[in-house]
Tab-separated table of C-alpha atoms in Angstrom:
chain	number	residue	atom	x	y	z
P	1	MET	CA	0.000	0.000	0.000
P	2	ALA	CA	1.268	3.473	-0.878
P	3	ASP	CA	0.120	6.922	0.031
P	4	PHE	CA	-0.696	9.457	-2.605
P	5	LEU	CA	0.694	12.705	-1.189
P	6	MET	CA	-0.094	16.341	-1.774
P	7	PRO	CA	2.592	17.142	-4.348
P	8	SER	CA	4.704	20.244	-4.525
P	9	LEU	CA	3.527	22.114	-7.599
P	10	GLY	CA	6.155	24.810	-7.496
P	11	ALA	CA	9.028	26.079	-5.396
P	12	ASP	CA	6.736	28.430	-3.499
P	13	MET	CA	3.924	25.983	-2.786
P	14	GLU	CA	3.444	25.135	0.885
P	15	HIS	CA	-0.123	23.846	0.897
P	16	GLY	CA	-2.962	23.001	-1.456
P	17	LYS	CA	-6.707	22.583	-1.352
P	18	ILE	CA	-8.564	19.622	-2.794
P	19	VAL	CA	-11.143	21.071	-5.167
P	20	GLU	CA	-12.349	17.839	-6.685
P	21	TRP	CA	-11.654	14.130	-6.593
P	22	LEU	CA	-11.568	12.512	-10.044
P	23	VAL	CA	-11.468	8.986	-8.584
P	24	LYS	CA	-13.347	7.163	-5.901
P	25	PRO	CA	-12.504	4.187	-3.668
P	26	GLY	CA	-12.332	1.032	-5.751
P	27	ASP	CA	-11.063	2.735	-8.923
P	28	PHE	CA	-7.986	1.299	-10.579
P	29	VAL	CA	-5.452	3.968	-11.498
P	30	ARG	CA	-2.259	3.824	-13.502
P	31	ARG	CA	0.742	6.087	-13.262
P	32	GLY	CA	-0.171	9.364	-14.906
P	33	ASP	CA	-3.940	9.030	-14.463
P	34	LEU	CA	-5.498	12.230	-13.190
P	35	VAL	CA	-6.887	11.704	-9.722
P	36	ALA	CA	-7.611	15.108	-8.213
P	37	VAL	CA	-7.966	18.817	-8.850
P	38	VAL	CA	-5.857	20.929	-6.484
P	39	ASP	CA	-6.054	24.648	-5.844
P	40	THR	CA	-2.736	26.275	-4.969
P	41	ASP	CA	-2.282	29.921	-4.109
P	42	LYS	CA	-1.667	30.561	-7.803
P	43	THR	CA	-3.986	28.415	-9.848
P	44	VAL	CA	-6.105	25.280	-10.038
P	45	MET	CA	-4.502	22.257	-11.639
P	46	ASP	CA	-5.009	18.578	-12.260
P	47	VAL	CA	-2.809	16.163	-10.335
P	48	GLU	CA	-1.892	12.716	-11.576
P	49	SER	CA	-1.109	9.518	-9.716
P	50	PHE	CA	2.468	8.419	-9.152
P	51	GLN	CA	1.453	4.867	-8.337
P	52	GLU	CA	-0.508	2.116	-9.999
P	53	GLY	CA	-3.148	0.225	-8.090
P	54	VAL	CA	-6.580	0.459	-6.576
P	55	VAL	CA	-7.748	3.512	-4.672
P	56	ALA	CA	-8.466	2.141	-1.215
P	57	ASP	CA	-9.382	5.315	0.622
P	58	LEU	CA	-9.622	9.062	0.163
P	59	LEU	CA	-8.090	10.718	3.212
P	60	VAL	CA	-8.835	14.392	2.554
P	61	GLU	CA	-12.233	15.912	2.029
P	62	ILE	CA	-13.085	18.256	-0.807
P	63	GLY	CA	-12.458	21.831	0.269
P	64	GLU	CA	-9.803	20.872	2.826
P	65	THR	CA	-6.423	22.634	2.689
P	66	VAL	CA	-3.402	20.564	3.687
P	67	PRO	CA	0.392	21.057	3.612
P	68	VAL	CA	2.589	19.630	0.869
P	69	GLY	CA	3.411	16.005	1.641
P	70	THR	CA	0.141	15.237	3.411
P	71	PRO	CA	-1.297	11.812	2.456
P	72	LEU	CA	-4.349	12.423	0.280
P	73	ALA	CA	-5.301	8.866	-0.603
P	74	ARG	CA	-4.184	5.279	-0.112
P	75	ILE	CA	-3.495	3.142	-3.149
P	76	THR	CA	-3.127	-0.617	-2.892
P	77	GLN	CA	-1.208	-2.737	-5.320
P	78	THR	CA	-3.936	-5.307	-5.889
P	79	PRO	CA	-7.677	-5.362	-5.355
P	80	ALA	CA	-7.135	-7.970	-2.640
P	81	GLU	CA	-5.432	-5.398	-0.497
P	82	VAL	CA	-8.419	-3.133	-0.562
P	83	GLY	CA	-10.029	-2.837	2.847
P	84	PRO	CA	-13.699	-2.983	3.572
P	85	PRO	CA	-16.063	-2.162	0.747
P	86	SER	CA	-16.062	1.488	-0.030
P	87	PRO	CA	-19.108	3.396	1.010
P	88	GLU	CA	-21.471	4.559	-1.643
P	89	PRO	CA	-21.086	8.209	-2.535
P	90	PRO	CA	-23.188	10.488	-0.374
P	91	PRO	CA	-26.779	10.470	-1.567
P	92	ARG	CA	-27.916	13.475	-3.483
P	93	PRO	CA	-30.403	15.549	-1.565
P	94	PRO	CA	-33.919	14.591	-2.520
P	95	ALA	CA	-35.643	17.105	-4.713
P	96	ALA	CA	-38.262	17.731	-2.065
P	97	GLN	CA	-38.297	21.455	-2.775
P	98	ALA	CA	-39.137	20.959	-6.394
P	99	PRO	CA	-42.744	21.321	-7.521
P	100	PRO	CA	-44.583	18.038	-8.145
P	101	ALA	CA	-44.421	18.398	-11.912
P	102	ALA	CA	-40.693	18.936	-11.844
P	103	GLN	CA	-40.325	16.017	-9.461
P	104	ALA	CA	-42.091	13.722	-11.879
P	105	ILE	CA	-39.894	14.776	-14.738
P	106	THR	CA	-36.766	14.304	-12.657
P	107	ASP	CA	-37.766	10.873	-11.546
P	108	GLN	CA	-38.610	9.846	-15.057
P	109	GLN	CA	-35.286	10.955	-16.439
P	110	ALA	CA	-33.132	9.774	-13.626
P	111	PRO	CA	-31.499	6.373	-14.070
P	112	PRO	CA	-31.970	3.767	-11.389
P	113	ALA	CA	-28.554	4.768	-9.967
P	114	ALA	CA	-28.503	1.688	-7.809
P	115	GLN	CA	-25.147	0.731	-9.235
P	116	ALA	CA	-22.994	3.075	-11.239
P	117	PRO	CA	-21.433	1.413	-14.277
P	118	PRO	CA	-17.668	0.934	-14.019
P	119	ILE	CA	-15.627	3.711	-15.547
P	120	ALA	CA	-11.881	4.190	-15.684
P	121	PRO	CA	-10.511	7.422	-14.207
P	122	PRO	CA	-9.292	8.815	-17.557
P	123	VAL	CA	-12.718	8.255	-19.099
P	124	ARG	CA	-14.396	9.834	-16.098
P	125	HIS	CA	-12.081	12.783	-16.418
P	126	LEU	CA	-12.907	13.095	-20.112
P	127	ALA	CA	-16.604	13.089	-19.286
P	128	HIS	CA	-15.987	15.646	-16.597
P	129	ARG	CA	-14.180	17.933	-18.986
P	130	LEU	CA	-16.867	17.579	-21.645
P	131	GLY	CA	-19.672	18.111	-19.165
P	132	VAL	CA	-21.185	14.657	-19.692
P	133	ASP	CA	-23.204	13.076	-16.901
P	134	THR	CA	-21.898	9.497	-16.794
P	135	GLY	CA	-24.961	8.423	-14.852
P	136	ARG	CA	-26.989	8.796	-18.029
P	137	ILE	CA	-24.692	6.849	-20.321
P	138	HIS	CA	-25.141	3.216	-21.251
P	139	GLY	CA	-21.734	1.576	-21.084
P	140	THR	CA	-20.768	-0.653	-23.991
P	141	GLY	CA	-17.504	-1.889	-22.529
P	142	LYS	CA	-16.754	-5.079	-20.685
P	143	GLY	CA	-19.171	-5.583	-17.814
P	144	GLY	CA	-21.108	-2.488	-18.852
P	145	ALA	CA	-18.104	-0.231	-18.377
P	146	ILE	CA	-18.354	3.216	-19.874
P	147	THR	CA	-15.747	3.702	-22.560
P	148	ARG	CA	-14.243	6.740	-24.176
P	149	ALA	CA	-16.366	6.051	-27.249
P	150	ASP	CA	-19.503	6.089	-25.094
P	151	VAL	CA	-18.599	9.523	-23.767
P	152	GLU	CA	-17.801	10.871	-27.215
P	153	HIS	CA	-21.040	9.421	-28.547
P	154	ALA	CA	-22.961	11.154	-25.760
P	155	VAL	CA	-21.378	14.452	-26.730
P	156	ALA	CA	-22.214	13.940	-30.390
P	157	ALA	CA	-25.794	12.997	-29.531
P	158	ARG	CA	-26.506	16.178	-27.660
P	159	PRO	CA	-29.312	18.218	-29.114
P	160	PRO	CA	-28.353	21.485	-30.785
P	161	GLY	CA	-27.691	24.175	-28.240
P	162	ALA	CA	-27.030	21.669	-25.486
P	163	GLY	CA	-23.279	21.792	-25.752
P	164	ARG	CA	-20.844	21.665	-22.917
P	165	VAL	CA	-21.643	24.001	-20.076
P	166	ARG	CA	-18.497	25.779	-18.970
P	167	SER	CA	-18.304	25.916	-15.215
P	168	SER	CA	-15.875	25.621	-12.350
P	169	PRO	CA	-15.676	22.358	-10.377
P	170	ARG	CA	-17.050	24.149	-7.357
P	171	ALA	CA	-20.005	25.451	-9.346
P	172	ARG	CA	-20.762	21.958	-10.656
P	173	ARG	CA	-20.588	20.506	-7.181
P	174	LEU	CA	-22.827	23.208	-5.752
P	175	ALA	CA	-25.301	22.759	-8.609
P	176	ALA	CA	-25.486	19.059	-7.848
P	177	GLU	CA	-26.051	19.746	-4.154
P	178	LEU	CA	-28.781	22.291	-4.817
P	179	GLY	CA	-30.387	20.327	-7.634
P	180	VAL	CA	-29.771	23.078	-10.197
P	181	GLU	CA	-29.465	22.072	-13.846
P	182	LEU	CA	-26.333	23.802	-15.135
P	183	SER	CA	-27.610	23.998	-18.699
P	184	SER	CA	-30.467	26.224	-17.515
P	185	VAL	CA	-28.162	28.739	-15.820
P	186	SER	CA	-26.822	31.799	-17.611
P	187	GLY	CA	-23.104	32.026	-16.924
P	188	THR	CA	-21.475	35.344	-16.096
P	189	GLY	CA	-17.914	34.041	-15.865
P	190	PRO	CA	-15.184	34.065	-18.512
P	191	GLU	CA	-16.545	32.946	-21.892
P	192	GLY	CA	-19.965	32.463	-20.341
P	193	ALA	CA	-18.810	29.999	-17.698
P	194	VAL	CA	-21.279	29.298	-14.914
P	195	THR	CA	-19.942	30.513	-11.577
P	196	VAL	CA	-20.842	29.659	-8.007
P	197	GLU	CA	-22.748	32.916	-7.770
P	198	ASP	CA	-24.757	32.050	-10.897
P	199	VAL	CA	-25.769	28.756	-9.315
P	200	GLN	CA	-26.680	30.470	-6.052
P	201	ARG	CA	-28.782	33.005	-7.907
P	202	ALA	CA	-30.517	30.276	-9.870
P	203	ALA	CA	-31.249	28.327	-6.694
P	204	ALA	CA	-32.506	31.436	-4.899
P	205	GLY	CA	-34.673	32.400	-7.853
P	206	ARG	CA	-36.188	28.938	-8.014
P	207	ALA	CA	-36.975	28.986	-4.302
P	208	GLY	CA	-38.475	32.461	-4.651
P	209	GLU	CA	-40.750	31.332	-7.465
P	210	SER	CA	-42.169	28.414	-5.560
P	211	VAL	CA	-43.429	30.465	-2.611
P	212	PRO	CA	-45.987	32.793	-4.125
P	213	ALA	CA	-48.988	30.887	-5.291
P	214	GLY	CA	-49.436	33.005	-8.375
P	215	ALA	CA	-45.864	32.805	-9.526
P	216	GLN	CA	-45.644	32.217	-13.278
P	217	ALA	CA	-42.861	31.159	-15.549
P	218	GLU	CA	-41.514	34.694	-15.815
P	219	PRO	CA	-38.710	35.138	-13.296
P	220	ALA	CA	-40.060	38.445	-11.927
P	221	PRO	CA	-37.037	40.399	-10.802
P	222	GLU	CA	-36.749	41.166	-7.128
P	223	ALA	CA	-37.163	44.884	-7.652
P	224	ALA	CA	-40.571	44.291	-9.253
P	225	VAL	CA	-41.966	42.373	-6.272
P	226	PRO	CA	-44.323	44.482	-4.134
P	227	ALA	CA	-42.963	45.309	-0.702
P	228	GLU	CA	-45.710	43.529	1.193
P	229	THR	CA	-45.290	40.390	-0.882
P	230	ALA	CA	-41.573	40.322	-0.247
P	231	ALA	CA	-42.084	40.882	3.459
P	232	SER	CA	-44.514	37.992	3.659
P	233	ARG	CA	-41.969	35.496	2.379
P	234	ALA	CA	-40.664	33.008	4.855
P	235	GLU	CA	-37.093	33.850	3.906
P	236	PRO	CA	-35.847	37.287	2.926
P	237	PRO	CA	-34.271	37.540	-0.483
P	238	ALA	CA	-30.617	36.737	-0.128
P	239	GLU	CA	-29.355	38.407	-3.305
P	240	PRO	CA	-27.040	41.003	-1.697
P	241	ALA	CA	-24.981	38.435	0.197
P	242	PRO	CA	-23.518	36.508	-2.768
P	243	ALA	CA	-23.135	39.705	-4.753
P	244	GLU	CA	-20.906	41.095	-2.014
P	245	ALA	CA	-19.153	37.812	-1.359
P	246	GLN	CA	-17.930	37.546	-4.943
P	247	PRO	CA	-15.710	40.653	-5.038
P	248	SER	CA	-14.499	39.884	-1.544
P	249	ALA	CA	-13.504	36.342	-2.523
P	250	ALA	CA	-11.890	37.588	-5.712
P	251	ARG	CA	-9.932	40.224	-3.825
P	252	GLU	CA	-8.771	37.679	-1.291
P	253	ARG	CA	-7.729	35.355	-4.092
P	254	VAL	CA	-5.690	38.071	-5.762
P	255	ALA	CA	-4.172	39.089	-2.419
P	256	THR	CA	-3.161	35.498	-1.695
P	257	LEU	CA	-1.644	35.171	-5.133
P	258	ARG	CA	0.264	38.400	-4.692
P	259	ARG	CA	1.600	37.296	-1.327
P	260	ALA	CA	2.814	33.997	-2.796
P	261	ILE	CA	4.521	35.684	-5.739
P	262	GLY	CA	5.997	38.363	-3.505
P	263	ALA	CA	7.435	35.822	-1.084
P	264	LEU	CA	9.010	33.781	-3.875
P	265	MET	CA	10.455	36.778	-5.686
P	266	SER	CA	11.862	38.154	-2.430
P	267	ARG	CA	13.561	34.852	-1.791
P	268	SER	CA	14.892	34.834	-5.332
P	269	LYS	CA	16.391	38.318	-5.079
P	270	GLN	CA	17.838	37.628	-1.622
P	271	THR	CA	19.446	34.298	-2.432
P	272	ILE	CA	20.280	34.374	-6.150
P	273	PRO	CA	23.029	36.740	-7.359
P	274	HIS	CA	21.386	37.993	-10.536
P	275	TYR	CA	23.189	39.491	-13.477
P	276	TYR	CA	21.455	41.010	-16.481
P	277	LEU	CA	22.220	41.207	-20.198
P	278	SER	CA	20.299	42.444	-23.202
P	279	THR	CA	20.633	42.443	-26.955
P	280	THR	CA	18.574	43.562	-29.923
P	281	LEU	CA	17.461	40.697	-32.135
P	282	ASP	CA	17.399	41.167	-35.900
P	283	LEU	CA	14.034	39.680	-36.891
P	284	ARG	CA	13.998	40.620	-40.563
P	285	ALA	CA	14.498	37.055	-41.743
P	286	ALA	CA	12.210	35.526	-39.113
P	287	VAL	CA	9.291	37.890	-39.683
P	288	GLY	CA	9.641	37.698	-43.461
P	289	TRP	CA	9.644	33.898	-43.397
P	290	MET	CA	6.686	33.810	-41.002
P	291	GLN	CA	4.636	36.141	-43.185
P	292	SER	CA	5.289	34.066	-46.290
P	293	VAL	CA	4.268	30.893	-44.470
P	294	ASN	CA	1.162	32.451	-42.953
P	295	ALA	CA	0.010	33.736	-46.333
P	296	GLN	CA	-0.609	30.132	-47.381
P	297	ARG	CA	-2.460	29.098	-44.254
P	298	PRO	CA	-5.889	29.637	-42.743
P	299	VAL	CA	-6.013	32.080	-39.859
P	300	ALA	CA	-6.310	29.362	-37.230
P	301	ALA	CA	-3.062	27.690	-38.340
P	302	ARG	CA	-0.887	30.768	-38.592
P	303	LEU	CA	2.243	31.308	-36.559
P	304	VAL	CA	2.961	34.282	-34.317
P	305	PRO	CA	6.402	35.750	-33.545
P	306	SER	CA	6.256	34.331	-30.020
P	307	ALA	CA	6.460	30.790	-31.384
P	308	LEU	CA	9.700	31.559	-33.215
P	309	LEU	CA	11.186	33.330	-30.199
P	310	LEU	CA	10.298	30.465	-27.859
P	311	LYS	CA	11.730	27.845	-30.185
P	312	ALA	CA	14.950	29.814	-30.626
P	313	ALA	CA	15.257	30.252	-26.851
P	314	ALA	CA	14.745	26.517	-26.290
P	315	LEU	CA	17.388	25.558	-28.860
P	316	ALA	CA	19.820	28.089	-27.439
P	317	ALA	CA	19.260	26.737	-23.922
P	318	LYS	CA	20.161	23.292	-25.232
P	319	ASP	CA	23.395	24.676	-26.644
P	320	VAL	CA	24.269	26.659	-23.496
P	321	PRO	CA	23.442	24.290	-20.624
P	322	GLU	CA	24.553	26.768	-17.934
P	323	VAL	CA	21.154	28.487	-18.222
P	324	ASN	CA	19.018	25.350	-18.272
P	325	GLY	CA	18.689	23.526	-14.959
P	326	PHE	CA	18.357	23.907	-11.204
P	327	TYR	CA	20.526	25.121	-8.355
P	328	LEU	CA	19.841	22.790	-5.443
P	329	ASP	CA	21.729	21.990	-2.233
P	330	GLY	CA	24.617	24.241	-3.123
P	331	ALA	CA	25.260	22.759	-6.551
P	332	TYR	CA	24.090	23.274	-10.108
P	333	ARG	CA	22.265	20.428	-11.799
P	334	PRO	CA	21.907	20.989	-15.531
P	335	SER	CA	18.881	19.480	-17.214
P	336	ALA	CA	19.228	17.206	-20.213
P	337	ALA	CA	15.778	18.255	-21.414
P	338	VAL	CA	14.551	21.763	-22.117
P	339	HIS	CA	11.168	22.280	-20.498
P	340	LEU	CA	10.378	25.855	-21.367
P	341	GLY	CA	8.328	27.691	-18.755
P	342	VAL	CA	6.055	30.285	-20.354
P	343	ALA	CA	4.824	33.136	-18.167
P	344	VAL	CA	1.046	33.497	-18.555
P	345	ALA	CA	-0.907	36.408	-17.066
P	346	LEU	CA	-4.065	35.243	-15.305
P	347	ARG	CA	-7.332	37.088	-15.747
P	348	GLN	CA	-7.742	37.741	-12.044
P	349	GLY	CA	-4.166	38.997	-11.797
P	350	GLY	CA	-0.815	37.354	-11.198
P	351	LEU	CA	1.313	35.029	-13.267
P	352	VAL	CA	1.927	31.346	-13.658
P	353	ALA	CA	4.693	29.776	-15.743
P	354	PRO	CA	3.715	26.262	-16.885
P	355	ALA	CA	6.122	24.259	-19.018
P	356	ILE	CA	6.133	23.242	-22.657
P	357	HIS	CA	7.957	19.955	-22.330
P	358	ASP	CA	10.917	19.231	-24.612
P	359	ALA	CA	10.343	22.509	-26.412
P	360	ASP	CA	13.657	22.231	-28.267
P	361	THR	CA	12.497	19.078	-30.061
P	362	LEU	CA	9.021	20.243	-31.092
P	363	PRO	CA	8.256	21.345	-34.652
P	364	LEU	CA	7.156	24.966	-34.787
P	365	ASP	CA	3.534	24.134	-35.549
P	366	VAL	CA	3.357	21.725	-32.609
P	367	LEU	CA	4.969	24.250	-30.292
P	368	MET	CA	2.480	26.875	-31.500
P	369	GLU	CA	-0.428	24.537	-30.795
P	370	GLN	CA	0.892	23.656	-27.358
P	371	LEU	CA	1.388	27.322	-26.567
P	372	ARG	CA	-2.262	28.073	-27.401
P	373	ASP	CA	-3.429	25.111	-25.356
P	374	LEU	CA	-1.237	25.996	-22.396
P	375	VAL	CA	-2.397	29.607	-22.242
P	376	SER	CA	-6.029	28.578	-22.547
P	377	ARG	CA	-5.789	25.976	-19.784
P	378	ALA	CA	-3.736	28.218	-17.511
P	379	ARG	CA	-6.451	30.862	-17.616
P	380	ALA	CA	-9.161	28.262	-17.156
P	381	GLY	CA	-7.381	26.733	-14.161
P	382	ARG	CA	-6.825	23.351	-15.835
P	383	LEU	CA	-3.074	22.933	-15.698
P	384	GLN	CA	-1.442	19.664	-14.747
P	385	ARG	CA	1.106	19.051	-12.029
P	386	ALA	CA	4.044	18.323	-14.321
P	387	GLU	CA	3.466	21.506	-16.265
P	388	MET	CA	3.969	23.578	-13.126
P	389	ALA	CA	6.737	21.522	-11.536
P	390	ASP	CA	9.008	20.832	-14.518
P	391	PRO	CA	10.186	24.114	-16.132
P	392	THR	CA	13.953	24.223	-16.471
P	393	ILE	CA	14.107	27.809	-17.791
P	394	THR	CA	11.352	30.414	-18.022
P	395	VAL	CA	10.512	32.895	-20.778
P	396	THR	CA	8.367	35.976	-20.322
P	397	ASN	CA	7.096	37.913	-23.308
P	398	LEU	CA	5.426	41.253	-22.695
P	399	GLY	CA	5.620	42.440	-26.283
P	400	ASP	CA	1.843	42.203	-26.704
P	401	LEU	CA	1.490	44.817	-23.964
P	402	GLY	CA	3.756	47.250	-25.749
P	403	VAL	CA	6.731	46.655	-23.465
P	404	ASP	CA	10.084	47.216	-25.154
P	405	SER	CA	12.156	45.114	-22.757
P	406	VAL	CA	11.621	43.085	-19.594
P	407	TYR	CA	14.187	42.042	-17.000
P	408	GLY	CA	12.711	39.145	-15.085
P	409	VAL	CA	13.366	37.732	-11.636
P	410	ILE	CA	14.627	34.150	-11.692
P	411	TYR	CA	12.123	31.553	-10.580
P	412	PRO	CA	14.034	29.376	-8.076
P	413	PRO	CA	15.477	26.809	-8.226
P	414	GLN	CA	15.893	27.672	-11.921
P	415	VAL	CA	18.974	29.659	-12.883
P	416	ALA	CA	17.820	31.880	-15.750
P	417	MET	CA	14.902	33.943	-17.011
P	418	VAL	CA	14.587	35.157	-20.607
P	419	GLY	CA	12.557	38.226	-21.563
P	420	PHE	CA	11.277	39.339	-24.969
P	421	GLY	CA	9.895	42.789	-25.748
P	422	ARG	CA	7.622	43.853	-28.564
P	423	VAL	CA	8.487	43.294	-32.201
P	424	LEU	CA	8.672	46.613	-34.011
P	425	GLU	CA	10.292	48.190	-37.024
P	426	GLN	CA	13.263	50.345	-36.248
P	427	PRO	CA	16.208	51.983	-38.054
P	428	TRP	CA	18.994	49.490	-38.643
P	429	ALA	CA	22.492	50.310	-39.855
P	430	GLU	CA	24.565	47.634	-41.582
P	431	HIS	CA	27.660	47.883	-43.782
P	432	GLY	CA	27.316	51.634	-43.772
P	433	MET	CA	23.739	51.494	-45.028
P	434	LEU	CA	20.683	52.550	-43.061
P	435	GLY	CA	17.418	50.673	-43.412
P	436	VAL	CA	14.343	49.596	-41.476
P	437	ARG	CA	14.014	46.131	-39.953
P	438	ALA	CA	11.786	44.213	-37.575
P	439	ALA	CA	13.577	43.821	-34.256
P	440	ALA	CA	12.974	42.993	-30.597
P	441	ILE	CA	14.977	43.302	-27.407
P	442	ALA	CA	15.896	40.045	-25.681
P	443	THR	CA	17.101	40.045	-22.087
P	444	LEU	CA	18.646	37.470	-19.820
P	445	SER	CA	18.507	37.364	-16.031
P	446	ALA	CA	20.909	34.660	-14.911
P	447	ASP	CA	22.406	33.168	-11.748
P	448	HIS	CA	26.001	34.256	-11.226
P	449	ARG	CA	26.705	31.121	-9.186
P	450	VAL	CA	26.262	29.089	-12.360
P	451	SER	CA	27.218	31.290	-15.279
P	452	ASP	CA	28.681	34.680	-16.087
P	453	GLY	CA	28.438	37.348	-18.721
P	454	LEU	CA	30.452	35.319	-21.216
P	455	ARG	CA	28.078	32.353	-21.197
P	456	GLY	CA	25.032	34.572	-20.893
P	457	GLY	CA	26.143	36.610	-23.885
P	458	ARG	CA	26.719	33.418	-25.823
P	459	PHE	CA	23.187	32.342	-25.065
P	460	LEU	CA	21.639	35.576	-26.378
P	461	ALA	CA	23.886	35.546	-29.429
P	462	ARG	CA	22.815	31.985	-30.179
P	463	ILE	CA	19.149	33.040	-30.126
P	464	ASP	CA	19.926	35.721	-32.694
P	465	GLU	CA	21.843	33.253	-34.869
P	466	LEU	CA	18.973	30.781	-34.863
P	467	LEU	CA	16.453	33.431	-35.866
P	468	GLN	CA	18.461	34.217	-39.016
P	469	LYS	CA	17.476	30.770	-40.351
P	470	PRO	CA	13.828	30.499	-39.309
P	471	ASP	CA	13.102	27.661	-41.753
P	472	GLU	CA	15.474	25.476	-39.703
P	473	LEU	CA	13.820	26.128	-36.349
């Protein structure tokens, strides 16, 4: 039997909160299967299993915050080692508050639910991501198990307009507890995502409608309700509370994130002897090549300058290993692989820097696709543990914000941070001739315990060399 521990998802992580379990006791998991969603001070991310076996017990409740290293679950090697039968999941609250007609419809649609069909954790996670209720799927696998094809078929069979409902795990859980159908809730979050407050409003509105005898299908906003009618309700309208709680929670979240970043950056500046270099990159060849390639592609498949800069930085880090690795226990440990951390600004404020693994080996189009995916998932809070824990060197690009140059603070235990400013046309003198070229300023913040200006300068020069032959990136 082995314990599945709260992992460290970054050098500054001290604790994490379980947002959602993606497995239950009795599930068989393999190494790499996603088992939980964890909220750190920075972001929400998926965490995979490091062991293979059967989940015997979940030791931490959803919503509980525990330090790094705390046992979260017990995993046995064989089903025989599993303890007593796992309890059934807590029963859903009966829909006693629902009107009789709604009750009848719910009962008719609900499956017997006496025994949930078997489903592997990855398939459950897929269903979770696609917003598919596995309780309503007929499994076609062995022993009635729900397969990936069953989930995909359920998605394809949705009626028009009944696509995936974007929502946070907490909102989905609350909706289930309150008996609110997510598809009927108008989301006010990013890209129309349903938030906790949307669910609370929907639940409050439903309760408000059921009290007055003459309530009709029209929602009847609170402001339109006569004063005496509102006063006669058993429960006062609770709209102001969630409306005030939301900004307060958001502010607290941002404050927590700022504290975590501030503590880490302070430690970095106090313990790492930084040195800084900069150079101006000649991007005439790179931009010209990119434009000619993009002219033959649809908009969705086009490259952006960031992809070329990231690929050049990854290849240069491979060639100059003094900037690619970790400083741990008083010694430098270079990394054989280049896992490029990409700084992503979160919508609520703050930064995370998840990794593009083996960025030096990826074709440009693949790197571009992974960059899009990484940014999207970072802002949606769906990163994975390895993406946050593995970066060997980090790149920050503030060119889109109009910044000419950026000198970053090294993310410990890494030993270098690369910055790229905006790409712009500027006067360029060469061989006594003056012209106009696309250019950008590249900077390097590096650890003087590992490298010096000579190696740092070689790294920046190598980036410039690589960008002169963009077709070979």
